[in-house]
Structures are given as structure tokens and as C-alpha cells.
Coordinates of C-alpha atoms (C1' of nucleotides) in Angstrom, one line a residue:
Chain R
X57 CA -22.2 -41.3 -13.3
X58 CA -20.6 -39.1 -15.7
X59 CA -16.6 -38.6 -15.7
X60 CA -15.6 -36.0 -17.0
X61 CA -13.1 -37.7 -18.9
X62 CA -15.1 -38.0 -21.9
X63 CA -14.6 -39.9 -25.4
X64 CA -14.0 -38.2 -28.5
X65 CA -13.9 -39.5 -31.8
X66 CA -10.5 -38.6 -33.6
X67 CA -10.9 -36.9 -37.0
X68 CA -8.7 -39.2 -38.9
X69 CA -9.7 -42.9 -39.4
X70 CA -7.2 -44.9 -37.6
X71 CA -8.5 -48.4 -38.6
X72 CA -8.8 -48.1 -42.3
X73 CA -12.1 -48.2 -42.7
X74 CA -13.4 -44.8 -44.6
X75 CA -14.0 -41.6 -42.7
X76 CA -17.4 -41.0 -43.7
X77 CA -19.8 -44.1 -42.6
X78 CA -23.2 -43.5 -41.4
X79 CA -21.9 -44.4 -38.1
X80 CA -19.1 -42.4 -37.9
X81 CA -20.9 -39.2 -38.6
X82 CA -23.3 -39.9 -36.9
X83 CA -20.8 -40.4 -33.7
X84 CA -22.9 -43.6 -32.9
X85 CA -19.5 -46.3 -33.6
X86 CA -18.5 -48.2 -31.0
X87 CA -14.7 -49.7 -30.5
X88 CA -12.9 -46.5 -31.5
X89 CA -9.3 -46.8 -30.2
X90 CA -7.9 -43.4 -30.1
X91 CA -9.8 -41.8 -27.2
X92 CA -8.9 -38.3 -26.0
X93 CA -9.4 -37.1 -22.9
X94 CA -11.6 -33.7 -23.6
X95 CA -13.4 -31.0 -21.1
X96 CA -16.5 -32.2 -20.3
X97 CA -18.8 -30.2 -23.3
X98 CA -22.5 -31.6 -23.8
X99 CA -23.6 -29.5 -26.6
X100 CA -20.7 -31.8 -28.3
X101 CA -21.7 -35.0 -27.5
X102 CA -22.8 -36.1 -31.0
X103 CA -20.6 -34.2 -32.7
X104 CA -19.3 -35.7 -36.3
X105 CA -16.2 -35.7 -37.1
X106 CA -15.0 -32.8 -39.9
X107 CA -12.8 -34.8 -41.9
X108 CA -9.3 -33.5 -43.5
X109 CA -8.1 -32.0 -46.4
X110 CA -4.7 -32.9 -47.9
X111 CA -3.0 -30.4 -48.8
X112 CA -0.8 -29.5 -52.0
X113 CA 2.6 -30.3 -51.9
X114 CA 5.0 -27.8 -52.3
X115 CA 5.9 -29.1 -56.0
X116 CA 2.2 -29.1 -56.6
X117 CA 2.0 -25.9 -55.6
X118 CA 4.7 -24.5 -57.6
X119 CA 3.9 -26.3 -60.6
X120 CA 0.1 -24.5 -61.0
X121 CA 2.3 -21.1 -60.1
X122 CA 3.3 -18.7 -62.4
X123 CA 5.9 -16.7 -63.3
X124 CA 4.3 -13.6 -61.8
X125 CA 3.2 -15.7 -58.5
X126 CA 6.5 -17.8 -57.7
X127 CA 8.4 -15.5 -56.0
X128 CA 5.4 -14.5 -53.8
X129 CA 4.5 -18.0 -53.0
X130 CA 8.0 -19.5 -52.6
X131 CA 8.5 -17.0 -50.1
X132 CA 5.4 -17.1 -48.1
X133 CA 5.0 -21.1 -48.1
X134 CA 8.0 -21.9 -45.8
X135 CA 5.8 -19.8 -43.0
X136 CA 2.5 -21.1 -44.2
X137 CA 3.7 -24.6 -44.9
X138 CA 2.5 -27.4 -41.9
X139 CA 0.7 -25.3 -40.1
X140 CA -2.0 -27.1 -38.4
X141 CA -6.0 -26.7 -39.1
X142 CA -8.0 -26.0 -35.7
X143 CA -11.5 -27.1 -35.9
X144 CA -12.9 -25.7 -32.9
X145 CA -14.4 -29.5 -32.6
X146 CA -17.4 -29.4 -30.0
X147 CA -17.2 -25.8 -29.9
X148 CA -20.6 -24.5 -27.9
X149 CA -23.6 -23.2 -29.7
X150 CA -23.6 -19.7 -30.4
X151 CA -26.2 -18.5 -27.9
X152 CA -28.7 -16.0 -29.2
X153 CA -29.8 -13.9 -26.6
X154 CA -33.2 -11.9 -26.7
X155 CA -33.6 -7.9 -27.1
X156 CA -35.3 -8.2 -23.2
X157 CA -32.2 -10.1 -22.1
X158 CA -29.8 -7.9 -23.4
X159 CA -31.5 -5.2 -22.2
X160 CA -31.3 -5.7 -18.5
X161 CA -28.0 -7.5 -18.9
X162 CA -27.1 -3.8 -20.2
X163 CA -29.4 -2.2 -17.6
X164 CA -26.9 -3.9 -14.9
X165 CA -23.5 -3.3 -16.8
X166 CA -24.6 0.0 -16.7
X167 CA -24.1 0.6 -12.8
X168 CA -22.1 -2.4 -12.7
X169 CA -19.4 -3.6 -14.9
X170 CA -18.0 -6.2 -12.7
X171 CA -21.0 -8.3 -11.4
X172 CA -19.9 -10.7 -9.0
X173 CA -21.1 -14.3 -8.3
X174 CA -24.5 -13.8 -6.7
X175 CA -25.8 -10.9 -8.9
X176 CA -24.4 -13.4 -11.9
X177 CA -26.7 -16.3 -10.4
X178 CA -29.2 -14.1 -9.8
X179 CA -28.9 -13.0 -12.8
X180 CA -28.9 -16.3 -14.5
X181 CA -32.0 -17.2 -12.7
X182 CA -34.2 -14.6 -13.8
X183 CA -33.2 -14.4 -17.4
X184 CA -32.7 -18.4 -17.9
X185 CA -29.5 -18.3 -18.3
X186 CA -26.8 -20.4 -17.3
X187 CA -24.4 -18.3 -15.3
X188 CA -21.5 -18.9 -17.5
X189 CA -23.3 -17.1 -20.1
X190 CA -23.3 -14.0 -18.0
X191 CA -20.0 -14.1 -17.1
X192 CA -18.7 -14.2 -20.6
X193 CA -21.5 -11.2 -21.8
X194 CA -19.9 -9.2 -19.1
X195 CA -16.0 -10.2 -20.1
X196 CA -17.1 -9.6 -23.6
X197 CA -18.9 -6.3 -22.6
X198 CA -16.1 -4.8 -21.2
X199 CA -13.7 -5.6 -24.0
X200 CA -16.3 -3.9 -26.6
X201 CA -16.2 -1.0 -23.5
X202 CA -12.5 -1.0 -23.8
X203 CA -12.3 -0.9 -27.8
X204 CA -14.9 2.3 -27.6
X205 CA -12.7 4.0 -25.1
X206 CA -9.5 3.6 -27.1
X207 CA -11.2 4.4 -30.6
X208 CA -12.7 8.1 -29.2
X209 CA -9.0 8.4 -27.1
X210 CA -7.8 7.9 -31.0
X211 CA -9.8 10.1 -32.2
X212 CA -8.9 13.3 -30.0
X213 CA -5.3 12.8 -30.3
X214 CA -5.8 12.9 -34.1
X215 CA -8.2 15.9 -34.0
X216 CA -5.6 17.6 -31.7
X217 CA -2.6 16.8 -33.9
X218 CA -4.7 18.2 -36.9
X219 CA -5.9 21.3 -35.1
X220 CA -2.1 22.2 -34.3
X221 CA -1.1 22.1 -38.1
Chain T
X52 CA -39.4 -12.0 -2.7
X53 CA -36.5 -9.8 -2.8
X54 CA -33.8 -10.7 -5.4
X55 CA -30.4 -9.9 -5.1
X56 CA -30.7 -8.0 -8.4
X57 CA -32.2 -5.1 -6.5
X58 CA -30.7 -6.1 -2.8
X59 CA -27.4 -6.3 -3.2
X60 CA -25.2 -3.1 -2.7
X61 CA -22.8 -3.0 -5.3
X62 CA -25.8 -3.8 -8.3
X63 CA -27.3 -0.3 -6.9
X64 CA -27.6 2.7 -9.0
X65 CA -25.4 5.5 -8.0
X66 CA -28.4 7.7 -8.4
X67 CA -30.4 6.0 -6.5
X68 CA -33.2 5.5 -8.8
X69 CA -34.4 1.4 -9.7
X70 CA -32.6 -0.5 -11.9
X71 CA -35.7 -1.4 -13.6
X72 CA -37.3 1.6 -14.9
X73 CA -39.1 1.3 -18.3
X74 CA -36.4 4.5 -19.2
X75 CA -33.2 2.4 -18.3
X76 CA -35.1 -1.0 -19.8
X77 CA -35.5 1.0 -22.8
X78 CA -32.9 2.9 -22.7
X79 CA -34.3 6.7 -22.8
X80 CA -33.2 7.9 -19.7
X81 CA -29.9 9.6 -19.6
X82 CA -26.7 9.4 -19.1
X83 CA -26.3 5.8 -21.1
X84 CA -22.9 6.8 -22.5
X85 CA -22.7 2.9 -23.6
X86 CA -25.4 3.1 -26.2
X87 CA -23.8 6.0 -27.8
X88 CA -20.5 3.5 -28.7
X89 CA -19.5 4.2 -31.8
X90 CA -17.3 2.6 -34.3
X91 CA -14.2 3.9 -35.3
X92 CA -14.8 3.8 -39.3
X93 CA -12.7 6.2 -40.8
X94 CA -14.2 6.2 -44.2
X95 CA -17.7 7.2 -42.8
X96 CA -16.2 9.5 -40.8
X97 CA -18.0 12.4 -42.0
X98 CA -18.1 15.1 -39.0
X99 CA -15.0 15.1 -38.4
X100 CA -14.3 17.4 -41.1
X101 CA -10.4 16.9 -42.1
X102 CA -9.8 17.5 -45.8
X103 CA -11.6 19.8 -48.5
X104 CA -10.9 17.9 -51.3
X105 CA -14.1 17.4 -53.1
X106 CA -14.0 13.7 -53.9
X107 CA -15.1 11.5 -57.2
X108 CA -18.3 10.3 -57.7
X109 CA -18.7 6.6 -58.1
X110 CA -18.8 6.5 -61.6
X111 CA -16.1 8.9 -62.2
X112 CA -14.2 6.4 -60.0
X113 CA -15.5 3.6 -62.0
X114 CA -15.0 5.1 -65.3
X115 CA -11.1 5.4 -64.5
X116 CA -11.0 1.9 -63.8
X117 CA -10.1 -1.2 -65.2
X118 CA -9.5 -4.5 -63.5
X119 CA -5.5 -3.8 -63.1
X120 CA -6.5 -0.6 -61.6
X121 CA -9.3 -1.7 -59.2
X122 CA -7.0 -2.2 -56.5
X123 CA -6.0 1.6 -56.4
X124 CA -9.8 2.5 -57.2
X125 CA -11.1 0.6 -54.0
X126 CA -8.2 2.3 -51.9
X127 CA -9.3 5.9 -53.3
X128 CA -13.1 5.0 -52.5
X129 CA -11.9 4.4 -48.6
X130 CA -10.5 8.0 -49.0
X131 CA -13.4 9.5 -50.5
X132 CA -15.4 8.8 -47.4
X133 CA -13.4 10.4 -45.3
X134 CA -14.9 12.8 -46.5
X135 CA -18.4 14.1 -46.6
X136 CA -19.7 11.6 -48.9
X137 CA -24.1 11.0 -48.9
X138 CA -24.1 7.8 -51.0
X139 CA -22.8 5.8 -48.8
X140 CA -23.1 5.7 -44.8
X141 CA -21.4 3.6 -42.7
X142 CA -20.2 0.5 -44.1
X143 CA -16.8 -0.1 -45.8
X144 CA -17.4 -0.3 -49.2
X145 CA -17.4 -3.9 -50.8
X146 CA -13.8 -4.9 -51.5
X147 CA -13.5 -6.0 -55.5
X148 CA -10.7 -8.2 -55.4
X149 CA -9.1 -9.3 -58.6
X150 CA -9.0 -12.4 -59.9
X151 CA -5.3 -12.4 -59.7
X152 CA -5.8 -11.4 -55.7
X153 CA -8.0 -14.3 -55.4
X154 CA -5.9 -16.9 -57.6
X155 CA -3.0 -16.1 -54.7
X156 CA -5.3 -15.7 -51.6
X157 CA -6.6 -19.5 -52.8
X158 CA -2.9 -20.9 -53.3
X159 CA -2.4 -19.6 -49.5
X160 CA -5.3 -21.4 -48.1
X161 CA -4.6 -24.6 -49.9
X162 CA -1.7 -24.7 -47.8
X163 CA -3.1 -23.0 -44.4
X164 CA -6.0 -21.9 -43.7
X165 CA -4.8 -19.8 -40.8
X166 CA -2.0 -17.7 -41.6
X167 CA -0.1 -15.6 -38.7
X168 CA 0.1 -12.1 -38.8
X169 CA 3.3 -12.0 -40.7
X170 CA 2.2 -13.8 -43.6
X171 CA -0.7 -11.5 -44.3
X172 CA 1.1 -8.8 -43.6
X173 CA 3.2 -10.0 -46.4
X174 CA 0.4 -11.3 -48.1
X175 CA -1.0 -7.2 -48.0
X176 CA 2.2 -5.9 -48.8
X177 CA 2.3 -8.2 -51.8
X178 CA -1.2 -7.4 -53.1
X179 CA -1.6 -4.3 -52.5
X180 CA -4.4 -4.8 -49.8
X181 CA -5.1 -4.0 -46.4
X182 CA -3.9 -6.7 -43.7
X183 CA -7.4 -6.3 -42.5
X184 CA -9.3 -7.4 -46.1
X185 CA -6.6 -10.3 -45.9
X186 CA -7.8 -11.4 -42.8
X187 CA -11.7 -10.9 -43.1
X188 CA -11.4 -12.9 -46.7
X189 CA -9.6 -15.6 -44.5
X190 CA -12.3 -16.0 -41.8
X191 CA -14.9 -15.7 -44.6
X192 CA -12.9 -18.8 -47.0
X193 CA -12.6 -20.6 -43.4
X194 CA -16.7 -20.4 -43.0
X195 CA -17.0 -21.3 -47.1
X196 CA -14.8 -24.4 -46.3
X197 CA -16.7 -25.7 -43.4
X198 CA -20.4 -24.8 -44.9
X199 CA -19.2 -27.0 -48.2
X200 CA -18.4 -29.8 -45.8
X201 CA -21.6 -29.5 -43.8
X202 CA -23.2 -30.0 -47.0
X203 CA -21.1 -33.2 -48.8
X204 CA -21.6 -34.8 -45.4
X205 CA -25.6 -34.4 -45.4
X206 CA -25.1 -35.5 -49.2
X207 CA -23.2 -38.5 -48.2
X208 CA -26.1 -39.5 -45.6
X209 CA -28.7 -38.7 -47.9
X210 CA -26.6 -41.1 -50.1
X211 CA -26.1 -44.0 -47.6
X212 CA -29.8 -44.1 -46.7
X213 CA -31.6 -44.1 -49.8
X214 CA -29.0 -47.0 -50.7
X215 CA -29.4 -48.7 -47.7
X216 CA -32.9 -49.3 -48.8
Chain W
dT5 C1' -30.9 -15.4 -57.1
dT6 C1' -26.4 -16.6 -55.6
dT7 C1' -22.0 -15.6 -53.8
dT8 C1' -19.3 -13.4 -50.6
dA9 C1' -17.2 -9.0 -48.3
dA10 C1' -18.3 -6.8 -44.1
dT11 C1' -20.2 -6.5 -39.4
dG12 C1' -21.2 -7.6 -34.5
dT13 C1' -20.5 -10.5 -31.0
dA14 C1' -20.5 -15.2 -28.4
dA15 C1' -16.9 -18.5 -27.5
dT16 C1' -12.2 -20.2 -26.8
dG17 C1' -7.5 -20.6 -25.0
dG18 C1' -3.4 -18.6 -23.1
dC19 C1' -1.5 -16.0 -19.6
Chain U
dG72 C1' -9.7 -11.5 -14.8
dC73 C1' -7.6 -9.6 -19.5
dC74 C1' -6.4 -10.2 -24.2
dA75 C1' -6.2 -11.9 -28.9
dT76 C1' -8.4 -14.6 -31.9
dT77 C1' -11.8 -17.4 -33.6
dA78 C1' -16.5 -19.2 -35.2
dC79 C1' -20.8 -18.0 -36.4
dA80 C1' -25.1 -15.5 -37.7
dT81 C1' -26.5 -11.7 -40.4
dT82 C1' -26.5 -8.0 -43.7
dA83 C1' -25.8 -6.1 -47.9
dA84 C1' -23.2 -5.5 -52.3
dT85 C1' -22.6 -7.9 -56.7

DNA sequence: TTTTAATGTAATGGC
DNA sequence: GCCATTACATTAAT
């Protein structure tokens, strides 16, 4: 049955042949030899692979530059230089929830911002959701909660600093 | 059958009426502080009433400006609406960068396309731009990037098949 | 019509 | 669980 080991292609070819075969993109080639060991994520199971982009050497980089540039970009490449380039590979579809779900899932923030297992499966159930869905909608709920309390706590100090000058 | 949505005690409105009521489904009832979440946007921020400058018009704005000057001119449109302004409502006027401000933003990127806070601070400093236009033009080059390599790939596919056969 | 700045929020990873 | 940060889907300005 399924391990939860599971096997990813790597972005870069490591076998000389070119990056973009049918195969390849299509995540259906077999004998891959770099296999990482990933968290166990369905939605990415034929994922393609996104390729790379070479970047421009420093030199390159300062040759196309300016006068007016150079000094900006000399002294902002040593920080930007070699940083690495996330993907988010196998990242999980965005899920698009409906008005009605997001109504009750409102409807029960509203008494209740911390939900706990059996209201989330409950939950879940009813609305045909998987539970982890809830349980991020509620983390993510009460982060935007947060962000509104500390915007209108903003917003009074700065009335009450203006309204004392 | 009874759910655990409307058995369990801690999912049970404090007023004791049911979760479920068309009001609370639709949101008419009272007391639903979490609809009335606002965003804190300063330059639509028109009750709060600070200032009796009476600002510029759009084309008055427009008519001072020239590209050098656009910078300043989109800075002064963000103060205008702190004020009472009526052609505009709610949404942070359309940043015109110039092509100079995009000519460095795209020498950045070539070398990495996630720069830390310190860079774009730099980067805003440099520019004369917010850190947080910096940032949004980052994530939005990011998405540009990965939509132009969704698209080679489906070219190269299209590509292999029709030669293929 | 096309491109892209801006927005809202689901998803991720670190702690 | 929180938090910062990201990708992604949309909207709207140009």
C-alpha cells in the first residue's frame, strides 16, 4: 500500500537528457535517480517539473547597468545574489469554497473561534469538506480577526493623538 | 439525527438562540461585529476627518506631471485621499511606475526573485517607493514568471505531439 | 483588448 | 496553536 515516502521528480535533469520531454512533463518517466523523500501530497502526484532559470552573472549584470544604476545594483546584489528560488512544487489546489460554506463556517466562528476536533469533523461532514480545510479557515480566520483588531486599536490611538494637538 | 453542530456545548450560542437561523446564515441579525471588518486604507479614509487641505483634482495632478515627476505625483494622490476625495473609493490608486523603476525592479529579479525585507527596503529607499509597492510588484513578476512557463511548457507539448505524428 | 497593480484569502513552514 | 510569508484567483486601471 502506499508509503508515505513518495517519489518526486527533481527539477534539474540529472542524466543529460533535456528537461522538457513529453515524459518528463508529464511526470510519467521511469528510472529517475534522484528521489526525494516528500510529505505524502496527492493533489501533486503528476506534478511537472518547473524547470530553471540561469541567472545573470554578476559581470552580466553590471555590464547592461548604467551609470545611474551601478551603485544601486552593486550594492544590493551581494544580498540578492544566490539566493535560492522556492517553487512551492506540489503546493495544494487553492480551494474555492462556496458563499453557503462560508456562511456557516462564519455562522460557527461567530460563537466559536476555536472549534475543536469533533465540531471540525462535524463540520467537515456536513459541508464536504476535508477537516483540514476547516482547521486552516479557522487559523486563517483568526489571523484576519487579529489584523482588524490591531487596525481599529491603530486607528484610536491615532485619532486620540490627533484630538490632543 | 442530532449533529454535534448543534449538540455540542462549546458550538452553542451565548444567546441561546440556533446557530442556524436564516438571520445569522445571512447575516442580518445583530451583533455580527466580524462582517463589519474593515480595512485599514488610509488613503480612502475619508470619515476620519484629519486635514482641511482641499486637495488636487486628478488632472491638476496630472497636468504637473511628467514622467521624472510621476513618482512624487502617485505619492501626493495617496495623500489626497486621505482626504475627502469622491472620485475614488476604496482602492489604492494604480501605481505608475517608471520605466527607469521597472528597468531596476527587472535587474533585481534576474538575480532573485525573492528578495528579503532589507533589500526592498533598500530597493524603496532607492526608488522612491513604498516597501509595500516593492513587494506587491514582486509577488505579481513572481506569478508573470510562472504563467509564462505554464504556457512554453503547453507550447512545447503541443510541439512534441503534432511532431510525433 | 491586453497587461499588470491591487486585493482577499487559502496554503505553507517555522517555531 | 501562532505568525510571517507565499501562491493564486480576481478585479480593475491602463
Amino acid at each position: 500500500m502506499a508509503s508515505l515516502i513518495y517519489g518526486v521528480k527533481d527539477v534539474r535533469p540529472v542524466d543529460g537528457k533535456p528537461i522538457f520531454t513529453i515524459d518528463r512533463i508529464l511526470g510519467l518517466d521511469e528510472g529517475e535517480q534522484y528521489r526525494k523523500i516528500k510529505p505524502y501530497r496527492p493533489w501533486a502526484d503528476s506534478e511537472a517539473g518547473q524547470g530553471h532559470v540561469v541567472p545573470k552573472t554578476k559581470e552580466a549584470l553590471e555590464k547592461d547597468t548604467n551609470e545611474k544604476e551601478r551603485t544601486l545594483t552593486t550594492q544590493l546584489f551581494t544580498e540578492s545574489y544566490q539566493k535560492p528560488l522556492k517553487w512551492y512544487i506540489g503546493r495544494r489546489p487553492r480551494t474555492a469554497f462556496t458563499s453557503l460554506q462560508i456562511e456557516i463556517l462564519e455562522s460557527i466562528f461567530q460563537v466559536n473561534y476555536y472549534p475543536g476536533i469533533d465540531v471540525r469533523e462535524e463540520l467537515a461532514k456536513q459541508l464536504h469538506l476535508d477537516e483540514d480545510r476547516i482547521q486552516i479557515w479557522f487559523q486563517n480566520r483568526r489571523a484576519k480577526l487579529k489584523r482588524s483588531h490591531r487596525e481599529s486599536q491603530f486607528l484610536m490611538v491615532k485619532k486620540a493623538f490627533v484630538e490632543d494637538n
